[in-house]
Amino acid sequence: MASSKCPSCGNYTFELKENEPRNSNYKMFFIQCTSCGSVISATDYYSAGVLLKEQEEKINRIENALNVLISLNESLLRK
């Protein structure tokens, strides 16, 4: 199997570095060479999947609370 190689220095090891580029509103992760620091790739700091899952959980809690309120309201109207 082929190994990834730094195009600048030929090194075979890489690291993930957190960075907030100037004039950016968001942090990024840079995949860079451990030897020369050349950036090979960049990826989002926040995982879209994780953020969506958190939003889904919040929406579910709101929906459950709303259902409880609707049920209580219906009970009060029957009295």
PDB file of C-alpha atoms in Angstrom:
ATOM      1  CA  MET A   1       0.000   0.000   0.000  1.00  0.00           C
ATOM      2  CA  ALA A   2       1.272   3.458  -0.864  1.00  0.00           C
ATOM      3  CA  SER A   3       2.115   5.951   1.897  1.00  0.00           C
ATOM      4  CA  SER A   4       1.287   9.643   1.820  1.00  0.00           C
ATOM      5  CA  LYS A   5       4.354  11.783   1.227  1.00  0.00           C
ATOM      6  CA  CYS A   6       4.890  15.502   1.758  1.00  0.00           C
ATOM      7  CA  PRO A   7       5.274  17.176  -1.635  1.00  0.00           C
ATOM      8  CA  SER A   8       7.695  19.730  -0.161  1.00  0.00           C
ATOM      9  CA  CYS A   9      10.206  17.653   1.800  1.00  0.00           C
ATOM     10  CA  GLY A  10       9.300  14.002   1.203  1.00  0.00           C
ATOM     11  CA  ASN A  11       8.476  13.279   4.875  1.00  0.00           C
ATOM     12  CA  TYR A  12       5.903  10.561   5.617  1.00  0.00           C
ATOM     13  CA  THR A  13       4.390  11.793   8.897  1.00  0.00           C
ATOM     14  CA  PHE A  14       1.642  14.367   9.328  1.00  0.00           C
ATOM     15  CA  GLU A  15      -0.212  16.101  12.134  1.00  0.00           C
ATOM     16  CA  LEU A  16      -3.519  17.844  12.704  1.00  0.00           C
ATOM     17  CA  LYS A  17      -3.166  21.495  13.766  1.00  0.00           C
ATOM     18  CA  GLU A  18      -5.949  23.816  14.859  1.00  0.00           C
ATOM     19  CA  ASN A  19      -5.798  27.267  13.298  1.00  0.00           C
ATOM     20  CA  GLU A  20      -8.031  30.313  12.884  1.00  0.00           C
ATOM     21  CA  PRO A  21      -7.086  31.918   9.577  1.00  0.00           C
ATOM     22  CA  ARG A  22      -6.952  35.708   9.556  1.00  0.00           C
ATOM     23  CA  ASN A  23     -10.226  37.349   8.456  1.00  0.00           C
ATOM     24  CA  SER A  24     -12.071  34.074   9.065  1.00  0.00           C
ATOM     25  CA  ASN A  25     -15.043  33.586  11.365  1.00  0.00           C
ATOM     26  CA  TYR A  26     -14.260  29.920  11.891  1.00  0.00           C
ATOM     27  CA  LYS A  27     -11.435  27.745  13.093  1.00  0.00           C
ATOM     28  CA  MET A  28      -9.984  25.138  10.761  1.00  0.00           C
ATOM     29  CA  PHE A  29      -7.915  22.005  11.130  1.00  0.00           C
ATOM     30  CA  PHE A  30      -4.832  21.862   8.938  1.00  0.00           C
ATOM     31  CA  ILE A  31      -3.230  18.555   8.054  1.00  0.00           C
ATOM     32  CA  GLN A  32       0.429  19.398   7.813  1.00  0.00           C
ATOM     33  CA  CYS A  33       3.837  17.796   7.534  1.00  0.00           C
ATOM     34  CA  THR A  34       5.491  17.189  10.919  1.00  0.00           C
ATOM     35  CA  SER A  35       8.883  17.999   9.437  1.00  0.00           C
ATOM     36  CA  CYS A  36       8.472  21.164   7.359  1.00  0.00           C
ATOM     37  CA  GLY A  37       4.936  22.288   8.328  1.00  0.00           C
ATOM     38  CA  SER A  38       3.637  22.369   4.752  1.00  0.00           C
ATOM     39  CA  VAL A  39      -0.149  22.275   4.763  1.00  0.00           C
ATOM     40  CA  ILE A  40      -1.409  19.260   2.841  1.00  0.00           C
ATOM     41  CA  SER A  41      -5.124  19.772   3.446  1.00  0.00           C
ATOM     42  CA  ALA A  42      -7.624  21.737   5.521  1.00  0.00           C
ATOM     43  CA  THR A  43     -10.848  20.557   7.077  1.00  0.00           C
ATOM     44  CA  ASP A  44     -13.672  22.122   9.077  1.00  0.00           C
ATOM     45  CA  TYR A  45     -13.134  22.532  12.807  1.00  0.00           C
ATOM     46  CA  TYR A  46     -16.773  21.732  13.492  1.00  0.00           C
ATOM     47  CA  SER A  47     -18.217  18.489  12.204  1.00  0.00           C
ATOM     48  CA  ALA A  48     -21.429  19.176  10.286  1.00  0.00           C
ATOM     49  CA  GLY A  49     -22.735  15.755  11.291  1.00  0.00           C
ATOM     50  CA  VAL A  50     -22.209  16.435  14.994  1.00  0.00           C
ATOM     51  CA  LEU A  51     -23.821  19.871  14.726  1.00  0.00           C
ATOM     52  CA  LEU A  52     -26.848  18.395  12.930  1.00  0.00           C
ATOM     53  CA  LYS A  53     -27.211  15.679  15.575  1.00  0.00           C
ATOM     54  CA  GLU A  54     -27.141  18.307  18.337  1.00  0.00           C
ATOM     55  CA  GLN A  55     -29.819  20.331  16.526  1.00  0.00           C
ATOM     56  CA  GLU A  56     -31.939  17.206  16.079  1.00  0.00           C
ATOM     57  CA  GLU A  57     -31.753  16.487  19.820  1.00  0.00           C
ATOM     58  CA  LYS A  58     -32.741  20.071  20.669  1.00  0.00           C
ATOM     59  CA  ILE A  59     -35.680  19.935  18.250  1.00  0.00           C
ATOM     60  CA  ASN A  60     -36.820  16.637  19.786  1.00  0.00           C
ATOM     61  CA  ARG A  61     -36.738  18.167  23.290  1.00  0.00           C
ATOM     62  CA  ILE A  62     -38.763  21.164  22.089  1.00  0.00           C
ATOM     63  CA  GLU A  63     -41.252  18.854  20.370  1.00  0.00           C
ATOM     64  CA  ASN A  64     -41.647  16.758  23.533  1.00  0.00           C
ATOM     65  CA  ALA A  65     -42.182  19.869  25.666  1.00  0.00           C
ATOM     66  CA  LEU A  66     -44.733  21.176  23.168  1.00  0.00           C
ATOM     67  CA  ASN A  67     -46.616  17.866  23.243  1.00  0.00           C
ATOM     68  CA  VAL A  68     -46.762  18.041  27.055  1.00  0.00           C
ATOM     69  CA  LEU A  69     -48.139  21.593  26.874  1.00  0.00           C
ATOM     70  CA  ILE A  70     -50.741  20.573  24.284  1.00  0.00           C
ATOM     71  CA  SER A  71     -51.813  17.650  26.457  1.00  0.00           C
ATOM     72  CA  LEU A  72     -52.093  19.868  29.546  1.00  0.00           C
ATOM     73  CA  ASN A  73     -54.076  22.453  27.600  1.00  0.00           C
ATOM     74  CA  GLU A  74     -56.490  19.800  26.316  1.00  0.00           C
ATOM     75  CA  SER A  75     -56.958  18.496  29.868  1.00  0.00           C
ATOM     76  CA  LEU A  76     -57.760  21.985  31.131  1.00  0.00           C
ATOM     77  CA  LEU A  77     -60.246  22.606  28.314  1.00  0.00           C
ATOM     78  CA  ARG A  78     -62.147  19.402  29.172  1.00  0.00           C
ATOM     79  CA  LYS A  79     -62.774  20.553  32.742  1.00  0.00           C
TER      80      LYS A  79
END
